[in-house]
XYZ file of C-alpha atoms in Angstrom:
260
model
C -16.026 -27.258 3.105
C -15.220 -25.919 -0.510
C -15.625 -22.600 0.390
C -13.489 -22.463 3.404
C -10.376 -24.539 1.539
C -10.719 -21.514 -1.004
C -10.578 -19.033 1.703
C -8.010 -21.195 3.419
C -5.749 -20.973 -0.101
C -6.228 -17.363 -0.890
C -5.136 -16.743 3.050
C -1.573 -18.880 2.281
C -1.351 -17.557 -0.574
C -1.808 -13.933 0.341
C 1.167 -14.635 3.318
C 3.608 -16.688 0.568
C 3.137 -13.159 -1.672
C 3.773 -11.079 1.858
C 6.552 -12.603 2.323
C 7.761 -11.802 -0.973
C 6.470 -8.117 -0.507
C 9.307 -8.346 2.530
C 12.137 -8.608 0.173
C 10.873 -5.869 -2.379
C 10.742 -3.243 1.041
C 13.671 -3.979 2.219
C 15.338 -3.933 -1.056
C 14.545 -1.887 -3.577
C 15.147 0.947 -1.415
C 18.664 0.044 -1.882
C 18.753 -0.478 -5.651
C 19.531 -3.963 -4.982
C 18.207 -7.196 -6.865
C 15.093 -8.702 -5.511
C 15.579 -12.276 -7.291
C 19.085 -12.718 -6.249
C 20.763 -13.443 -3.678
C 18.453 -15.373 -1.967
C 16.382 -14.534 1.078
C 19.348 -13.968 4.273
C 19.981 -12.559 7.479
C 20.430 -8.724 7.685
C 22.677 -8.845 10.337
C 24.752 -11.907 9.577
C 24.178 -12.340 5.630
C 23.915 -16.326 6.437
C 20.998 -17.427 3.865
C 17.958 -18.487 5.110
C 16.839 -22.390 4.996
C 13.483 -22.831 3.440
C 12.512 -24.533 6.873
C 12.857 -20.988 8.425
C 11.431 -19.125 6.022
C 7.703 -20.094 6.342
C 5.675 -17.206 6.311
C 4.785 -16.359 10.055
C 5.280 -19.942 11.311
C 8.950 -19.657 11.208
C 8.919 -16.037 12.955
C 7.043 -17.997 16.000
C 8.638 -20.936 16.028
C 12.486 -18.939 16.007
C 11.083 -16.674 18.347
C 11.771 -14.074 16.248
C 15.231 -14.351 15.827
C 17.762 -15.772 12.971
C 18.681 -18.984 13.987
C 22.551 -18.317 12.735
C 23.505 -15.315 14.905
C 20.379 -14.777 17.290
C 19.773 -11.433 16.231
C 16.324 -10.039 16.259
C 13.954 -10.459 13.307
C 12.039 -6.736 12.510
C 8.428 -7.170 13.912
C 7.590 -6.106 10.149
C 8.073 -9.073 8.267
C 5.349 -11.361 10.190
C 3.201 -8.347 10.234
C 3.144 -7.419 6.286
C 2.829 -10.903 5.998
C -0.361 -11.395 7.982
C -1.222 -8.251 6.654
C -1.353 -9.267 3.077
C -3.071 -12.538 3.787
C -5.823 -10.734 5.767
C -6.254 -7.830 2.709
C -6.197 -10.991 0.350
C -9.334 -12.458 2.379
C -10.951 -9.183 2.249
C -10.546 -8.723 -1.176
C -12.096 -12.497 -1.892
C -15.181 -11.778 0.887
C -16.026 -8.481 -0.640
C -15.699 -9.075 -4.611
C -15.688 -13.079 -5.091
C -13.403 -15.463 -7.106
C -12.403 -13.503 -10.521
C -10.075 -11.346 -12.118
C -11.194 -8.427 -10.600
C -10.182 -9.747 -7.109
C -6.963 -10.806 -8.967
C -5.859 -7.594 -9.870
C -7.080 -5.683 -6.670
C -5.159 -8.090 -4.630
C -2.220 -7.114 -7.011
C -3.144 -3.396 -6.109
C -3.267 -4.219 -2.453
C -0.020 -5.847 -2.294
C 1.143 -2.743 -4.349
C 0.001 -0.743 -1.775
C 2.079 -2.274 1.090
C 5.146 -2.314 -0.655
C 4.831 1.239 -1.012
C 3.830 1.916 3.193
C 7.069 0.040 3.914
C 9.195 1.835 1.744
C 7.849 5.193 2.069
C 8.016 4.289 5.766
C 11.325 2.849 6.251
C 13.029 5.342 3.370
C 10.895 7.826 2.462
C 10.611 6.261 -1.309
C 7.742 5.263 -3.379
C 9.570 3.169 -6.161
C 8.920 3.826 -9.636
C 9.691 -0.061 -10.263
C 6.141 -0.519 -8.682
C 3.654 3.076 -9.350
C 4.775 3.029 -12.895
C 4.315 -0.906 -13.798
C 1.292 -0.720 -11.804
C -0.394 2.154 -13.532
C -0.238 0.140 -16.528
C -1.500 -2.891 -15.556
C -4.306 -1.007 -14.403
C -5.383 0.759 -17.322
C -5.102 -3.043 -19.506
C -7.676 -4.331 -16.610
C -9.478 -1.515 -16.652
C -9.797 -2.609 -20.578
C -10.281 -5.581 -19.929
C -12.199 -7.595 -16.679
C -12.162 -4.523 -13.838
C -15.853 -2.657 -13.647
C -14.489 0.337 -13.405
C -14.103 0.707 -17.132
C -10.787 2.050 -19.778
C -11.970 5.979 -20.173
C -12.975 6.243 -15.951
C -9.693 4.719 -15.699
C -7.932 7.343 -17.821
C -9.709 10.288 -15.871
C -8.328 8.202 -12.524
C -5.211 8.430 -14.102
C -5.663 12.027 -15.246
C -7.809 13.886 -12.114
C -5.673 12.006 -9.081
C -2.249 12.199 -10.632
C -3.250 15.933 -12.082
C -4.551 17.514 -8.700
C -1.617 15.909 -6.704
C 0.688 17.380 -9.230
C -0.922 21.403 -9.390
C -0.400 20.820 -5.443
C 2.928 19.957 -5.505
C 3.610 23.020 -8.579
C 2.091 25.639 -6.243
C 3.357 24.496 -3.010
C 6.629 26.503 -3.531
C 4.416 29.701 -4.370
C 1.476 29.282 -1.564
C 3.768 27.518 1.190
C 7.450 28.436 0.620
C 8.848 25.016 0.317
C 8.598 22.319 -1.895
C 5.284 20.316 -1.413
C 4.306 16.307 -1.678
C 6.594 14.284 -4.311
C 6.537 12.946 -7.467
C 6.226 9.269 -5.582
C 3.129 10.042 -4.111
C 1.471 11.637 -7.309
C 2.386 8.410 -9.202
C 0.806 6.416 -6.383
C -2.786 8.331 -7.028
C -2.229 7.652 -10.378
C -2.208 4.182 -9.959
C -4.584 4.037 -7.808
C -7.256 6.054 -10.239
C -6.058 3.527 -13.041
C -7.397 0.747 -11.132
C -10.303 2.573 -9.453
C -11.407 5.490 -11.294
C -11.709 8.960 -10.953
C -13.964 8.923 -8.045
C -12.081 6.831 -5.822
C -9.069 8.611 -6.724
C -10.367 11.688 -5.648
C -11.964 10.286 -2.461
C -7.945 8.537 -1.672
C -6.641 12.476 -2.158
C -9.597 13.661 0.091
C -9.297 11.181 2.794
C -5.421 10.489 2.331
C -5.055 14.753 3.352
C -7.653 14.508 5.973
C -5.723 11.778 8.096
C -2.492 13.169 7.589
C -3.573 16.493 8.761
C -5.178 14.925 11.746
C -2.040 12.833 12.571
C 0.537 15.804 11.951
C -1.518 18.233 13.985
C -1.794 15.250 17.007
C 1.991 14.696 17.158
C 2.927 18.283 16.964
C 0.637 18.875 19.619
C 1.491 15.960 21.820
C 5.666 17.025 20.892
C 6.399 14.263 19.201
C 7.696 16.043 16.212
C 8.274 19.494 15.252
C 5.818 21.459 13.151
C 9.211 21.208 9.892
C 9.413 17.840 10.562
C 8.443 15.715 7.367
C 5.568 12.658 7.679
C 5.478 10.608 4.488
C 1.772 10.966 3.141
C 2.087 7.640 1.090
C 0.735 6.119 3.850
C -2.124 8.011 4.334
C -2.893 8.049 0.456
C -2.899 4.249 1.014
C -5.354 4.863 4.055
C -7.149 6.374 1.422
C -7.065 3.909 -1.477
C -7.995 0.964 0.451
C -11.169 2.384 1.786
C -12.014 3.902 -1.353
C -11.350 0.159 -3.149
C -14.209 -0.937 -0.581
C -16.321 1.314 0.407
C -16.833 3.772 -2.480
C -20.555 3.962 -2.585
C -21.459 3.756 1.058
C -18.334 7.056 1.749
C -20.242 8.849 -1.742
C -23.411 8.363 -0.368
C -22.396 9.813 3.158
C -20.565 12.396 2.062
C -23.321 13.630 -0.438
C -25.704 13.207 2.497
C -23.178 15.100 4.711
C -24.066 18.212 2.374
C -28.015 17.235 2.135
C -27.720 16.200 -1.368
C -29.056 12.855 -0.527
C -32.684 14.573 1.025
């Protein structure tokens, strides 16, 4: 009974926070103020009643419209809502009540913000990398396992590869290669995680990009100029890396018989 009321509160919680995440994608894209004005309709500006703005029990019971002018509600906001409440209640199964699930649920939700804005706008917002960065390294100092100096070569190794790639990209490729959003992001992501993970984020991050690129150029769904955002896939990357670390070492070492 304990145990699921927990679980039950970190799942509310987790979609309250989503539903906060909502706000930051949809506005700091546009430089505007995520405390104020208060939570409204995109397409009529009429602000919404705390009644309707339950996190995805108001998007079902409006039937996903505003109730002021009818207009459609994006499919996104129930969906990074759920979305954070489910990667909360990962985070709590797979490391336990603590600080360390504190700040990788902090990290998660970091993580979404930047899909939907790289997504929607093709921005990774300094307002979150950079803050976040530093409030890994002082966990990384302080509660996270991972530990201050592995932090620092996170910060260092991911950040530092990311950027040589993006410096020689003009030289190897002919145009300019991945942006300074996405080297920040691996940043980040080593400063909670480590250098390890941070590589294996890069590693896997690449490998389903390429995959994805090559499959829509095939199928003609885009052109081989046409730019994908790779946040995304770095994300891809981070979040498996956050929980499966060992078990993607081990099979990777084993993939090159190291492990016999």
């Amino acid at each position: 009974m304990h145990e699921g009321f927990l679980f039950l509160s970190v799942g509310v919680i987790g979609a309250l926070i989503g539903s906060f995440l909502n706000v930051c994608i949809f506005r700091l894209p546009r430089g505007e103020s995520i405390a104020w004005p208060g939570s409204h309709c995109p397409a009529c500006a009429h602000p919404i009643a705390s009644y309707d703005n339950i996190p995805l029990v108001s998007y079902l019971w409006l039937g996903g419209r505003c109730r002021s002018c009818r207009a459609l509600i994006s499919l996104r906001y129930p969906l990074v809502e759920a979305t954070n409440a489910l990667g909360y209640l990962a985070i709590f199964w797979s490391f336990g009540p603590g600080w360390t699930s504190v700040l990788y649920a902090l990290l998660f939700s970091a993580l979404v913000v930047v899909t939907g804005t790289d997504l929607t706008h093709k921005i990774i917002p300094n307002v979150i990398t950079l803050p976040g960065l530093a409030i890994g390294l002082l966990g990384a100092a302080t509660v996270l396992p991972v530990g201050f100096i592995n932090a620092l070569l996170g910060v260092a190794m991911g950040g530092g590869i990311l950027w040589l790639l993006a410096w020689l990209s003009p030289y190897l490729f002919g145009k300019e290669g991945m942006g300074g959003g996405d080297i920040k992001l691996v940043a980040m992501v080593g400063s909670f995680l480590g250098w390890k993970p941070a590589l294996l984020t890069i590693m896997i991050g690449s490998l389903a990009g390429s995959v994805i690129g090559i499959s829509l150029i095939a199928l003609r769904f885009m052109k081989r100029d046409d730019y994908i955002p790779f946040g995304p896939f770095l994300v891809l990357g981070a979040l498996l890396s956050m929980f499966f670390t060992q078990s993607l070492l081990d099979w990777y070492q084993g993939l090159l018989g190291f492990g016999s």
